[in-house]
Amino acid sequence: MSVFLLSRRDCLKALLALPWVNAPAALAASSQSVTTSEDRIIAINWLAAETLLSLGITPLAVSDVGYFRRRIAEPVLPENVQDIGPYWEPNIELIAALKPTLILSDMIAPALLDSLQRIAPVQVVSVYPAAGDLWLALVSFTAGLGKTFSASAQAAQLTDRATRTLRDGQQRLSRVAGQRILVAVRSQDGKYATVYGRNSLPDAILIRLGLRNAWTQPVGAMGTANVSVEKLASLPADWLFYTELPTTLTQISRLRQPDGLWQQLPLVAVGRARELTHFFPFGGLTTATGLAQHITTALTEPDSHA
């Protein structure tokens, strides 16, 4: 439940009821910041943080800033943005000291949510999982965020650019339309992977590029399924795009566990696998645009490297 104050915050109450989304980094770099002296925003939710930055709005603080930068390369998170700890256990004392006017949060434990509401108005960002079409939810989220911070023009530009990127990508991919694409995250031990199916961001992008998602089997509420690498070996697919969590444990596990299973995957063996060095599967339009461009380049310029 969101709690809001008066004046400007009454406006926030009405506008924050809308679903929102995010936008391309190039435009964010060129757009002038639209925040005012009374806009002191803390973004616990990364989708919200990415969206704010893409609109030219710098939050006071973000959850786990170091990991944020490793997962989301664009838009760039400025060095002066403070770290308020992990999203599941934010530093309540630090948040209170920052005196925010708005907190954009994940769905967290009720006790934590109550503590945040005692500090400032709270909006729980709930685009993922989407109740309907994910892409439309992201577009609506972008528009709502832009309206809240008097940045409707910037939000429209961001949405237009993302839409244009996907349309252009579909045209470039017309000769390979319908190819089956698998998007996955390798597990820390290299034996399993998380694949993205229906109702996920990769799926929404593939549909708009005129491609097909190779994973058509059941998924959870967030559009994902955890499967063994052996199962991926028999999956009909034309291309594989993958990433792995950039953690120390993953790096250590890689040294201890040879990539034999992974290297034996048919798509890896024939050179039809590309690594996504930065990818946040629950991001917004900036993330979506980057993934679309990556896939388009790989399928139209097969000799290119990820």
PDB file of C-alpha atoms in Angstrom:
ATOM      1  CA  MET A   1       0.000   0.000   0.000  1.00  0.00           C
ATOM      2  CA  SER A   2       1.373   3.417  -0.915  1.00  0.00           C
ATOM      3  CA  VAL A   3       1.287   6.389   1.468  1.00  0.00           C
ATOM      4  CA  PHE A   4       1.356   9.941   0.138  1.00  0.00           C
ATOM      5  CA  LEU A   5       1.422  13.434   1.599  1.00  0.00           C
ATOM      6  CA  LEU A   6       0.006  16.725   0.300  1.00  0.00           C
ATOM      7  CA  SER A   7       0.555  19.112  -2.623  1.00  0.00           C
ATOM      8  CA  ARG A   8       3.093  17.601  -5.034  1.00  0.00           C
ATOM      9  CA  ARG A   9       2.792  14.311  -3.234  1.00  0.00           C
ATOM     10  CA  ASP A  10      -0.965  14.272  -3.856  1.00  0.00           C
ATOM     11  CA  CYS A  11      -0.104  14.388  -7.545  1.00  0.00           C
ATOM     12  CA  LEU A  12       2.328  11.539  -7.053  1.00  0.00           C
ATOM     13  CA  LYS A  13      -0.410   9.490  -5.453  1.00  0.00           C
ATOM     14  CA  ALA A  14      -2.607   9.756  -8.507  1.00  0.00           C
ATOM     15  CA  LEU A  15       0.148   9.260 -11.040  1.00  0.00           C
ATOM     16  CA  LEU A  16       1.994   6.448  -9.326  1.00  0.00           C
ATOM     17  CA  ALA A  17      -1.059   4.244  -9.757  1.00  0.00           C
ATOM     18  CA  LEU A  18      -0.003   3.882 -13.383  1.00  0.00           C
ATOM     19  CA  PRO A  19       2.329   1.071 -14.499  1.00  0.00           C
ATOM     20  CA  TRP A  20       5.673   2.470 -15.710  1.00  0.00           C
ATOM     21  CA  VAL A  21       8.931   1.662 -17.673  1.00  0.00           C
ATOM     22  CA  ASN A  22      12.366   2.829 -18.863  1.00  0.00           C
ATOM     23  CA  ALA A  23      14.418   4.186 -21.725  1.00  0.00           C
ATOM     24  CA  PRO A  24      17.514   4.452 -23.936  1.00  0.00           C
ATOM     25  CA  ALA A  25      20.784   5.649 -22.435  1.00  0.00           C
ATOM     26  CA  ALA A  26      21.842   7.760 -25.390  1.00  0.00           C
ATOM     27  CA  LEU A  27      18.813   9.972 -24.955  1.00  0.00           C
ATOM     28  CA  ALA A  28      19.359  10.087 -21.216  1.00  0.00           C
ATOM     29  CA  ALA A  29      22.851  11.429 -21.775  1.00  0.00           C
ATOM     30  CA  SER A  30      21.569  14.201 -24.009  1.00  0.00           C
ATOM     31  CA  SER A  31      18.419  15.086 -22.067  1.00  0.00           C
ATOM     32  CA  GLN A  32      18.506  17.761 -19.396  1.00  0.00           C
ATOM     33  CA  SER A  33      17.681  16.639 -15.872  1.00  0.00           C
ATOM     34  CA  VAL A  34      14.070  17.324 -15.002  1.00  0.00           C
ATOM     35  CA  THR A  35      14.284  16.931 -11.235  1.00  0.00           C
ATOM     36  CA  THR A  36      13.639  19.843  -8.911  1.00  0.00           C
ATOM     37  CA  SER A  37      15.112  20.705  -5.534  1.00  0.00           C
ATOM     38  CA  GLU A  38      12.271  18.855  -3.807  1.00  0.00           C
ATOM     39  CA  ASP A  39      12.693  15.634  -5.791  1.00  0.00           C
ATOM     40  CA  ARG A  40      14.740  13.371  -3.536  1.00  0.00           C
ATOM     41  CA  ILE A  41      14.166   9.889  -4.873  1.00  0.00           C
ATOM     42  CA  ILE A  42      15.449   6.585  -3.563  1.00  0.00           C
ATOM     43  CA  ALA A  43      15.126   3.686  -5.992  1.00  0.00           C
ATOM     44  CA  ILE A  44      15.313   0.339  -4.264  1.00  0.00           C
ATOM     45  CA  ASN A  45      13.840  -1.216  -7.406  1.00  0.00           C
ATOM     46  CA  TRP A  46      16.345  -1.432 -10.282  1.00  0.00           C
ATOM     47  CA  LEU A  47      13.759  -1.053 -13.037  1.00  0.00           C
ATOM     48  CA  ALA A  48      12.799   2.266 -11.481  1.00  0.00           C
ATOM     49  CA  ALA A  49      16.457   3.294 -11.098  1.00  0.00           C
ATOM     50  CA  GLU A  50      17.229   2.464 -14.729  1.00  0.00           C
ATOM     51  CA  THR A  51      14.153   4.364 -15.864  1.00  0.00           C
ATOM     52  CA  LEU A  52      14.947   7.450 -13.822  1.00  0.00           C
ATOM     53  CA  LEU A  53      18.483   7.590 -15.194  1.00  0.00           C
ATOM     54  CA  SER A  54      17.215   7.115 -18.729  1.00  0.00           C
ATOM     55  CA  LEU A  55      14.943  10.139 -18.246  1.00  0.00           C
ATOM     56  CA  GLY A  56      17.862  12.232 -17.015  1.00  0.00           C
ATOM     57  CA  ILE A  57      16.836  11.964 -13.362  1.00  0.00           C
ATOM     58  CA  THR A  58      19.508  10.927 -10.855  1.00  0.00           C
ATOM     59  CA  PRO A  59      18.210   9.220  -7.713  1.00  0.00           C
ATOM     60  CA  LEU A  60      19.771   9.950  -4.338  1.00  0.00           C
ATOM     61  CA  ALA A  61      20.392   6.291  -3.695  1.00  0.00           C
ATOM     62  CA  VAL A  62      19.951   2.844  -5.226  1.00  0.00           C
ATOM     63  CA  SER A  63      20.086  -0.634  -3.739  1.00  0.00           C
ATOM     64  CA  ASP A  64      23.404  -2.468  -4.126  1.00  0.00           C
ATOM     65  CA  VAL A  65      25.067   0.060  -6.453  1.00  0.00           C
ATOM     66  CA  GLY A  66      28.167  -2.053  -7.107  1.00  0.00           C
ATOM     67  CA  TYR A  67      26.158  -4.983  -8.370  1.00  0.00           C
ATOM     68  CA  PHE A  68      23.841  -2.627 -10.254  1.00  0.00           C
ATOM     69  CA  ARG A  69      26.795  -1.361 -12.290  1.00  0.00           C
ATOM     70  CA  ARG A  70      27.893  -4.919 -13.065  1.00  0.00           C
ATOM     71  CA  ARG A  71      24.464  -5.934 -14.316  1.00  0.00           C
ATOM     72  CA  ILE A  72      23.368  -2.679 -15.964  1.00  0.00           C
ATOM     73  CA  ALA A  73      26.009  -0.847 -17.989  1.00  0.00           C
ATOM     74  CA  GLU A  74      23.620   1.676 -19.539  1.00  0.00           C
ATOM     75  CA  PRO A  75      22.426   4.094 -18.447  1.00  0.00           C
ATOM     76  CA  VAL A  76      25.511   4.836 -16.357  1.00  0.00           C
ATOM     77  CA  LEU A  77      24.914   5.142 -12.620  1.00  0.00           C
ATOM     78  CA  PRO A  78      26.767   8.282 -11.400  1.00  0.00           C
ATOM     79  CA  GLU A  79      29.418   7.865  -8.739  1.00  0.00           C
ATOM     80  CA  ASN A  80      27.610  10.155  -6.289  1.00  0.00           C
ATOM     81  CA  VAL A  81      24.582   7.845  -6.011  1.00  0.00           C
ATOM     82  CA  GLN A  82      24.590   6.290  -2.558  1.00  0.00           C
ATOM     83  CA  ASP A  83      24.253   2.604  -1.745  1.00  0.00           C
ATOM     84  CA  ILE A  84      21.411   1.729   0.638  1.00  0.00           C
ATOM     85  CA  GLY A  85      22.168  -1.999   0.758  1.00  0.00           C
ATOM     86  CA  PRO A  86      20.438  -4.979  -0.868  1.00  0.00           C
ATOM     87  CA  TYR A  87      16.796  -4.633  -1.899  1.00  0.00           C
ATOM     88  CA  TRP A  88      15.630  -7.307   0.541  1.00  0.00           C
ATOM     89  CA  GLU A  89      17.308  -5.559   3.495  1.00  0.00           C
ATOM     90  CA  PRO A  90      17.766  -1.840   2.787  1.00  0.00           C
ATOM     91  CA  ASN A  91      19.490   0.357   5.346  1.00  0.00           C
ATOM     92  CA  ILE A  92      16.514   2.054   7.005  1.00  0.00           C
ATOM     93  CA  GLU A  93      18.675   4.441   9.060  1.00  0.00           C
ATOM     94  CA  LEU A  94      20.538   5.690   5.986  1.00  0.00           C
ATOM     95  CA  ILE A  95      17.326   6.071   4.016  1.00  0.00           C
ATOM     96  CA  ALA A  96      15.827   8.155   6.815  1.00  0.00           C
ATOM     97  CA  ALA A  97      18.945  10.335   6.976  1.00  0.00           C
ATOM     98  CA  LEU A  98      18.702  11.055   3.234  1.00  0.00           C
ATOM     99  CA  LYS A  99      15.222  12.556   3.752  1.00  0.00           C
ATOM    100  CA  PRO A 100      13.685  11.275   0.501  1.00  0.00           C
ATOM    101  CA  THR A 101      10.454  12.654  -0.933  1.00  0.00           C
ATOM    102  CA  LEU A 102       9.667   9.376  -2.701  1.00  0.00           C
ATOM    103  CA  ILE A 103      10.816   5.756  -2.411  1.00  0.00           C
ATOM    104  CA  LEU A 104      10.407   3.353  -5.338  1.00  0.00           C
ATOM    105  CA  SER A 105      10.543  -0.140  -3.914  1.00  0.00           C
ATOM    106  CA  ASP A 106      10.340  -3.806  -4.789  1.00  0.00           C
ATOM    107  CA  MET A 107       7.706  -5.912  -3.075  1.00  0.00           C
ATOM    108  CA  ILE A 108       9.534  -6.520   0.189  1.00  0.00           C
ATOM    109  CA  ALA A 109       8.635  -7.841   3.626  1.00  0.00           C
ATOM    110  CA  PRO A 110       5.652  -6.023   5.190  1.00  0.00           C
ATOM    111  CA  ALA A 111       7.679  -4.946   8.223  1.00  0.00           C
ATOM    112  CA  LEU A 112      10.313  -3.312   6.002  1.00  0.00           C
ATOM    113  CA  LEU A 113       7.670  -1.712   3.838  1.00  0.00           C
ATOM    114  CA  ASP A 114       6.018  -0.271   6.928  1.00  0.00           C
ATOM    115  CA  SER A 115       9.366   1.185   8.072  1.00  0.00           C
ATOM    116  CA  LEU A 116       9.861   2.835   4.683  1.00  0.00           C
ATOM    117  CA  GLN A 117       6.362   4.299   4.720  1.00  0.00           C
ATOM    118  CA  ARG A 118       7.176   6.013   8.001  1.00  0.00           C
ATOM    119  CA  ILE A 119      10.010   7.846   6.220  1.00  0.00           C
ATOM    120  CA  ALA A 120       8.429   8.929   2.925  1.00  0.00           C
ATOM    121  CA  PRO A 121       5.747   8.039   0.357  1.00  0.00           C
ATOM    122  CA  VAL A 122       6.397   4.572  -1.060  1.00  0.00           C
ATOM    123  CA  GLN A 123       5.465   3.178  -4.453  1.00  0.00           C
ATOM    124  CA  VAL A 124       5.894  -0.553  -5.019  1.00  0.00           C
ATOM    125  CA  VAL A 125       6.970  -1.126  -8.629  1.00  0.00           C
ATOM    126  CA  SER A 126       5.122  -4.168  -9.917  1.00  0.00           C
ATOM    127  CA  VAL A 127       5.732  -4.347 -13.671  1.00  0.00           C
ATOM    128  CA  TYR A 128       7.288  -7.812 -13.226  1.00  0.00           C
ATOM    129  CA  PRO A 129       5.458 -10.093 -13.493  1.00  0.00           C
ATOM    130  CA  ALA A 130       3.179  -8.361 -15.969  1.00  0.00           C
ATOM    131  CA  ALA A 131      -0.534  -9.072 -15.737  1.00  0.00           C
ATOM    132  CA  GLY A 132      -0.875  -8.671 -19.493  1.00  0.00           C
ATOM    133  CA  ASP A 133       1.413  -7.682 -22.355  1.00  0.00           C
ATOM    134  CA  LEU A 134       4.806  -6.926 -20.796  1.00  0.00           C
ATOM    135  CA  TRP A 135       5.872  -4.486 -23.492  1.00  0.00           C
ATOM    136  CA  LEU A 136       2.708  -2.414 -23.070  1.00  0.00           C
ATOM    137  CA  ALA A 137       3.256  -2.469 -19.296  1.00  0.00           C
ATOM    138  CA  LEU A 138       6.763  -1.087 -19.755  1.00  0.00           C
ATOM    139  CA  VAL A 139       5.543   1.633 -22.116  1.00  0.00           C
ATOM    140  CA  SER A 140       2.813   2.590 -19.660  1.00  0.00           C
ATOM    141  CA  PHE A 141       5.335   2.629 -16.820  1.00  0.00           C
ATOM    142  CA  THR A 142       7.585   4.987 -18.788  1.00  0.00           C
ATOM    143  CA  ALA A 143       4.731   7.347 -19.528  1.00  0.00           C
ATOM    144  CA  GLY A 144       3.591   7.367 -15.916  1.00  0.00           C
ATOM    145  CA  LEU A 145       7.065   8.091 -14.587  1.00  0.00           C
ATOM    146  CA  GLY A 146       7.561  10.845 -17.136  1.00  0.00           C
ATOM    147  CA  LYS A 147       4.261  12.470 -16.192  1.00  0.00           C
ATOM    148  CA  THR A 148       5.062  12.307 -12.495  1.00  0.00           C
ATOM    149  CA  PHE A 149       8.310  14.228 -12.951  1.00  0.00           C
ATOM    150  CA  SER A 150       7.201  16.606 -15.725  1.00  0.00           C
ATOM    151  CA  ALA A 151       9.208  14.621 -18.243  1.00  0.00           C
ATOM    152  CA  SER A 152       6.471  13.397 -20.564  1.00  0.00           C
ATOM    153  CA  ALA A 153       8.347  14.561 -23.649  1.00  0.00           C
ATOM    154  CA  GLN A 154      11.482  12.687 -22.585  1.00  0.00           C
ATOM    155  CA  ALA A 155       9.448   9.565 -21.844  1.00  0.00           C
ATOM    156  CA  ALA A 156       7.795   9.747 -25.262  1.00  0.00           C
ATOM    157  CA  GLN A 157      11.191  10.101 -26.950  1.00  0.00           C
ATOM    158  CA  LEU A 158      12.531   7.102 -25.063  1.00  0.00           C
ATOM    159  CA  THR A 159       9.550   4.973 -26.011  1.00  0.00           C
ATOM    160  CA  ASP A 160       9.697   6.105 -29.642  1.00  0.00           C
ATOM    161  CA  ARG A 161      13.375   5.261 -29.857  1.00  0.00           C
ATOM    162  CA  ALA A 162      12.860   1.781 -28.405  1.00  0.00           C
ATOM    163  CA  THR A 163       9.934   1.135 -30.738  1.00  0.00           C
ATOM    164  CA  ARG A 164      11.940   2.338 -33.725  1.00  0.00           C
ATOM    165  CA  THR A 165      14.901   0.131 -32.777  1.00  0.00           C
ATOM    166  CA  LEU A 166      12.671  -2.929 -32.696  1.00  0.00           C
ATOM    167  CA  ARG A 167      10.968  -2.028 -35.965  1.00  0.00           C
ATOM    168  CA  ASP A 168      14.296  -1.484 -37.702  1.00  0.00           C
ATOM    169  CA  GLY A 169      15.605  -4.720 -36.238  1.00  0.00           C
ATOM    170  CA  GLN A 170      12.609  -6.626 -37.566  1.00  0.00           C
ATOM    171  CA  GLN A 171      13.254  -5.254 -41.043  1.00  0.00           C
ATOM    172  CA  ARG A 172      16.934  -6.194 -40.902  1.00  0.00           C
ATOM    173  CA  LEU A 173      16.009  -9.687 -39.719  1.00  0.00           C
ATOM    174  CA  SER A 174      13.338 -10.289 -42.353  1.00  0.00           C
ATOM    175  CA  ARG A 175      15.492 -12.927 -44.102  1.00  0.00           C
ATOM    176  CA  VAL A 176      15.785 -14.968 -40.919  1.00  0.00           C
ATOM    177  CA  ALA A 177      12.299 -14.290 -39.558  1.00  0.00           C
ATOM    178  CA  GLY A 178      11.015 -17.095 -37.391  1.00  0.00           C
ATOM    179  CA  GLN A 179      14.393 -18.326 -36.187  1.00  0.00           C
ATOM    180  CA  ARG A 180      14.316 -19.850 -32.713  1.00  0.00           C
ATOM    181  CA  ILE A 181      16.291 -17.935 -30.108  1.00  0.00           C
ATOM    182  CA  LEU A 182      17.159 -19.123 -26.621  1.00  0.00           C
ATOM    183  CA  VAL A 183      18.078 -16.628 -23.886  1.00  0.00           C
ATOM    184  CA  ALA A 184      19.572 -18.119 -20.719  1.00  0.00           C
ATOM    185  CA  VAL A 185      21.589 -17.420 -17.583  1.00  0.00           C
ATOM    186  CA  ARG A 186      24.216 -20.002 -16.693  1.00  0.00           C
ATOM    187  CA  SER A 187      24.194 -21.268 -13.133  1.00  0.00           C
ATOM    188  CA  GLN A 188      27.204 -20.903 -10.851  1.00  0.00           C
ATOM    189  CA  ASP A 189      28.198 -24.547 -11.222  1.00  0.00           C
ATOM    190  CA  GLY A 190      27.688 -24.636 -14.990  1.00  0.00           C
ATOM    191  CA  LYS A 191      25.279 -27.575 -14.769  1.00  0.00           C
ATOM    192  CA  TYR A 192      22.015 -25.651 -14.965  1.00  0.00           C
ATOM    193  CA  ALA A 193      20.574 -22.594 -16.628  1.00  0.00           C
ATOM    194  CA  THR A 194      17.652 -20.236 -16.193  1.00  0.00           C
ATOM    195  CA  VAL A 195      15.800 -19.838 -19.474  1.00  0.00           C
ATOM    196  CA  TYR A 196      13.364 -17.075 -20.398  1.00  0.00           C
ATOM    197  CA  GLY A 197      10.013 -18.050 -21.848  1.00  0.00           C
ATOM    198  CA  ARG A 198       6.564 -16.589 -22.166  1.00  0.00           C
ATOM    199  CA  ASN A 199       5.862 -13.342 -20.280  1.00  0.00           C
ATOM    200  CA  SER A 200       9.564 -12.442 -19.974  1.00  0.00           C
ATOM    201  CA  LEU A 201      11.440  -9.431 -21.347  1.00  0.00           C
ATOM    202  CA  PRO A 202      13.484 -11.531 -23.828  1.00  0.00           C
ATOM    203  CA  ASP A 203      10.256 -13.094 -25.116  1.00  0.00           C
ATOM    204  CA  ALA A 204       8.675  -9.674 -25.663  1.00  0.00           C
ATOM    205  CA  ILE A 205      11.737  -8.549 -27.625  1.00  0.00           C
ATOM    206  CA  LEU A 206      11.892 -11.683 -29.775  1.00  0.00           C
ATOM    207  CA  ILE A 207       8.236 -11.356 -30.738  1.00  0.00           C
ATOM    208  CA  ARG A 208       8.728  -7.763 -31.868  1.00  0.00           C
ATOM    209  CA  LEU A 209      11.821  -8.691 -33.859  1.00  0.00           C
ATOM    210  CA  GLY A 210       9.848 -11.291 -35.799  1.00  0.00           C
ATOM    211  CA  LEU A 211      11.709 -14.178 -34.156  1.00  0.00           C
ATOM    212  CA  ARG A 212      10.554 -17.095 -32.035  1.00  0.00           C
ATOM    213  CA  ASN A 213      11.426 -18.009 -28.487  1.00  0.00           C
ATOM    214  CA  ALA A 214      13.053 -21.438 -28.492  1.00  0.00           C
ATOM    215  CA  TRP A 215      11.741 -22.117 -24.984  1.00  0.00           C
ATOM    216  CA  THR A 216       8.025 -22.909 -25.310  1.00  0.00           C
ATOM    217  CA  GLN A 217       7.678 -25.120 -22.249  1.00  0.00           C
ATOM    218  CA  PRO A 218       6.059 -24.025 -18.962  1.00  0.00           C
ATOM    219  CA  VAL A 219       7.590 -21.193 -16.948  1.00  0.00           C
ATOM    220  CA  GLY A 220       6.947 -19.618 -13.578  1.00  0.00           C
ATOM    221  CA  ALA A 221       5.218 -16.332 -12.838  1.00  0.00           C
ATOM    222  CA  MET A 222       8.333 -14.345 -13.790  1.00  0.00           C
ATOM    223  CA  GLY A 223       8.591 -16.077 -17.165  1.00  0.00           C
ATOM    224  CA  THR A 224      11.559 -18.274 -16.238  1.00  0.00           C
ATOM    225  CA  ALA A 225      12.376 -21.972 -15.888  1.00  0.00           C
ATOM    226  CA  ASN A 226      15.418 -23.673 -14.366  1.00  0.00           C
ATOM    227  CA  VAL A 227      16.680 -26.561 -16.486  1.00  0.00           C
ATOM    228  CA  SER A 228      19.721 -28.766 -16.764  1.00  0.00           C
ATOM    229  CA  VAL A 229      22.294 -28.061 -19.458  1.00  0.00           C
ATOM    230  CA  GLU A 230      21.687 -31.563 -20.793  1.00  0.00           C
ATOM    231  CA  LYS A 231      18.075 -30.633 -21.500  1.00  0.00           C
ATOM    232  CA  LEU A 232      19.210 -27.587 -23.469  1.00  0.00           C
ATOM    233  CA  ALA A 233      21.326 -29.849 -25.662  1.00  0.00           C
ATOM    234  CA  SER A 234      18.221 -31.446 -27.161  1.00  0.00           C
ATOM    235  CA  LEU A 235      16.228 -28.230 -27.468  1.00  0.00           C
ATOM    236  CA  PRO A 236      15.504 -27.154 -31.079  1.00  0.00           C
ATOM    237  CA  ALA A 237      17.072 -23.695 -31.393  1.00  0.00           C
ATOM    238  CA  ASP A 238      19.012 -21.621 -33.927  1.00  0.00           C
ATOM    239  CA  TRP A 239      20.866 -19.230 -31.617  1.00  0.00           C
ATOM    240  CA  LEU A 240      21.766 -19.001 -27.944  1.00  0.00           C
ATOM    241  CA  PHE A 241      22.315 -15.753 -26.044  1.00  0.00           C
ATOM    242  CA  TYR A 242      23.544 -16.227 -22.506  1.00  0.00           C
ATOM    243  CA  THR A 243      24.897 -14.450 -19.479  1.00  0.00           C
ATOM    244  CA  GLU A 244      25.959 -15.426 -15.976  1.00  0.00           C
ATOM    245  CA  LEU A 245      25.718 -13.685 -12.650  1.00  0.00           C
ATOM    246  CA  PRO A 246      28.913 -11.642 -12.148  1.00  0.00           C
ATOM    247  CA  THR A 247      29.684 -12.894  -8.649  1.00  0.00           C
ATOM    248  CA  THR A 248      32.887 -14.093  -7.007  1.00  0.00           C
ATOM    249  CA  LEU A 249      31.272 -17.464  -6.342  1.00  0.00           C
ATOM    250  CA  THR A 250      30.521 -17.852 -10.045  1.00  0.00           C
ATOM    251  CA  GLN A 251      34.125 -17.058 -10.950  1.00  0.00           C
ATOM    252  CA  ILE A 252      35.470 -19.565  -8.406  1.00  0.00           C
ATOM    253  CA  SER A 253      33.010 -22.204  -9.583  1.00  0.00           C
ATOM    254  CA  ARG A 254      34.147 -21.667 -13.164  1.00  0.00           C
ATOM    255  CA  LEU A 255      37.756 -22.368 -12.169  1.00  0.00           C
ATOM    256  CA  ARG A 256      36.777 -25.573 -10.360  1.00  0.00           C
ATOM    257  CA  GLN A 257      34.184 -26.799 -12.858  1.00  0.00           C
ATOM    258  CA  PRO A 258      35.324 -27.281 -16.475  1.00  0.00           C
ATOM    259  CA  ASP A 259      32.848 -26.052 -19.081  1.00  0.00           C
ATOM    260  CA  GLY A 260      32.604 -29.478 -20.681  1.00  0.00           C
ATOM    261  CA  LEU A 261      28.825 -29.717 -20.554  1.00  0.00           C
ATOM    262  CA  TRP A 262      28.397 -26.190 -21.840  1.00  0.00           C
ATOM    263  CA  GLN A 263      30.945 -26.577 -24.615  1.00  0.00           C
ATOM    264  CA  GLN A 264      29.141 -29.683 -25.801  1.00  0.00           C
ATOM    265  CA  LEU A 265      25.922 -27.777 -26.444  1.00  0.00           C
ATOM    266  CA  PRO A 266      25.355 -27.885 -30.223  1.00  0.00           C
ATOM    267  CA  LEU A 267      24.896 -24.109 -30.538  1.00  0.00           C
ATOM    268  CA  VAL A 268      28.093 -23.434 -28.600  1.00  0.00           C
ATOM    269  CA  ALA A 269      30.039 -25.993 -30.636  1.00  0.00           C
ATOM    270  CA  VAL A 270      29.011 -24.468 -33.978  1.00  0.00           C
ATOM    271  CA  GLY A 271      29.572 -20.863 -32.895  1.00  0.00           C
ATOM    272  CA  ARG A 272      25.938 -19.838 -32.615  1.00  0.00           C
ATOM    273  CA  ALA A 273      26.183 -18.718 -29.000  1.00  0.00           C
ATOM    274  CA  ARG A 274      26.803 -15.137 -27.908  1.00  0.00           C
ATOM    275  CA  GLU A 275      27.501 -13.868 -24.404  1.00  0.00           C
ATOM    276  CA  LEU A 276      25.533 -10.944 -22.996  1.00  0.00           C
ATOM    277  CA  THR A 277      28.184  -9.235 -20.885  1.00  0.00           C
ATOM    278  CA  HIS A 278      25.638  -6.953 -19.202  1.00  0.00           C
ATOM    279  CA  PHE A 279      22.046  -8.065 -18.988  1.00  0.00           C
ATOM    280  CA  PHE A 280      19.335  -7.488 -16.399  1.00  0.00           C
ATOM    281  CA  PRO A 281      16.299  -9.570 -17.373  1.00  0.00           C
ATOM    282  CA  PHE A 282      13.877  -7.429 -15.387  1.00  0.00           C
ATOM    283  CA  GLY A 283      14.954  -4.105 -16.830  1.00  0.00           C
ATOM    284  CA  GLY A 284      13.190  -1.530 -18.950  1.00  0.00           C
ATOM    285  CA  LEU A 285      13.430  -0.022 -22.394  1.00  0.00           C
ATOM    286  CA  THR A 286      17.170   0.653 -22.230  1.00  0.00           C
ATOM    287  CA  THR A 287      17.836  -2.989 -21.457  1.00  0.00           C
ATOM    288  CA  ALA A 288      15.305  -4.059 -24.083  1.00  0.00           C
ATOM    289  CA  THR A 289      16.900  -1.884 -26.739  1.00  0.00           C
ATOM    290  CA  GLY A 290      20.359  -3.222 -25.962  1.00  0.00           C
ATOM    291  CA  LEU A 291      19.199  -6.829 -26.173  1.00  0.00           C
ATOM    292  CA  ALA A 292      17.380  -6.181 -29.462  1.00  0.00           C
ATOM    293  CA  GLN A 293      20.470  -4.581 -30.982  1.00  0.00           C
ATOM    294  CA  HIS A 294      22.689  -7.418 -29.781  1.00  0.00           C
ATOM    295  CA  ILE A 295      20.447 -10.089 -31.279  1.00  0.00           C
ATOM    296  CA  THR A 296      20.006  -8.178 -34.532  1.00  0.00           C
ATOM    297  CA  THR A 297      23.756  -7.740 -34.977  1.00  0.00           C
ATOM    298  CA  ALA A 298      24.487 -11.408 -34.264  1.00  0.00           C
ATOM    299  CA  LEU A 299      21.903 -12.671 -36.736  1.00  0.00           C
ATOM    300  CA  THR A 300      22.766 -10.238 -39.538  1.00  0.00           C
ATOM    301  CA  GLU A 301      26.520 -10.199 -39.015  1.00  0.00           C
ATOM    302  CA  PRO A 302      27.336 -13.788 -37.952  1.00  0.00           C
ATOM    303  CA  ASP A 303      31.070 -13.114 -37.758  1.00  0.00           C
ATOM    304  CA  SER A 304      30.621 -10.355 -35.174  1.00  0.00           C
ATOM    305  CA  HIS A 305      31.671 -11.033 -31.589  1.00  0.00           C
ATOM    306  CA  ALA A 306      29.518 -10.436 -28.565  1.00  0.00           C
TER     307      ALA A 306
END
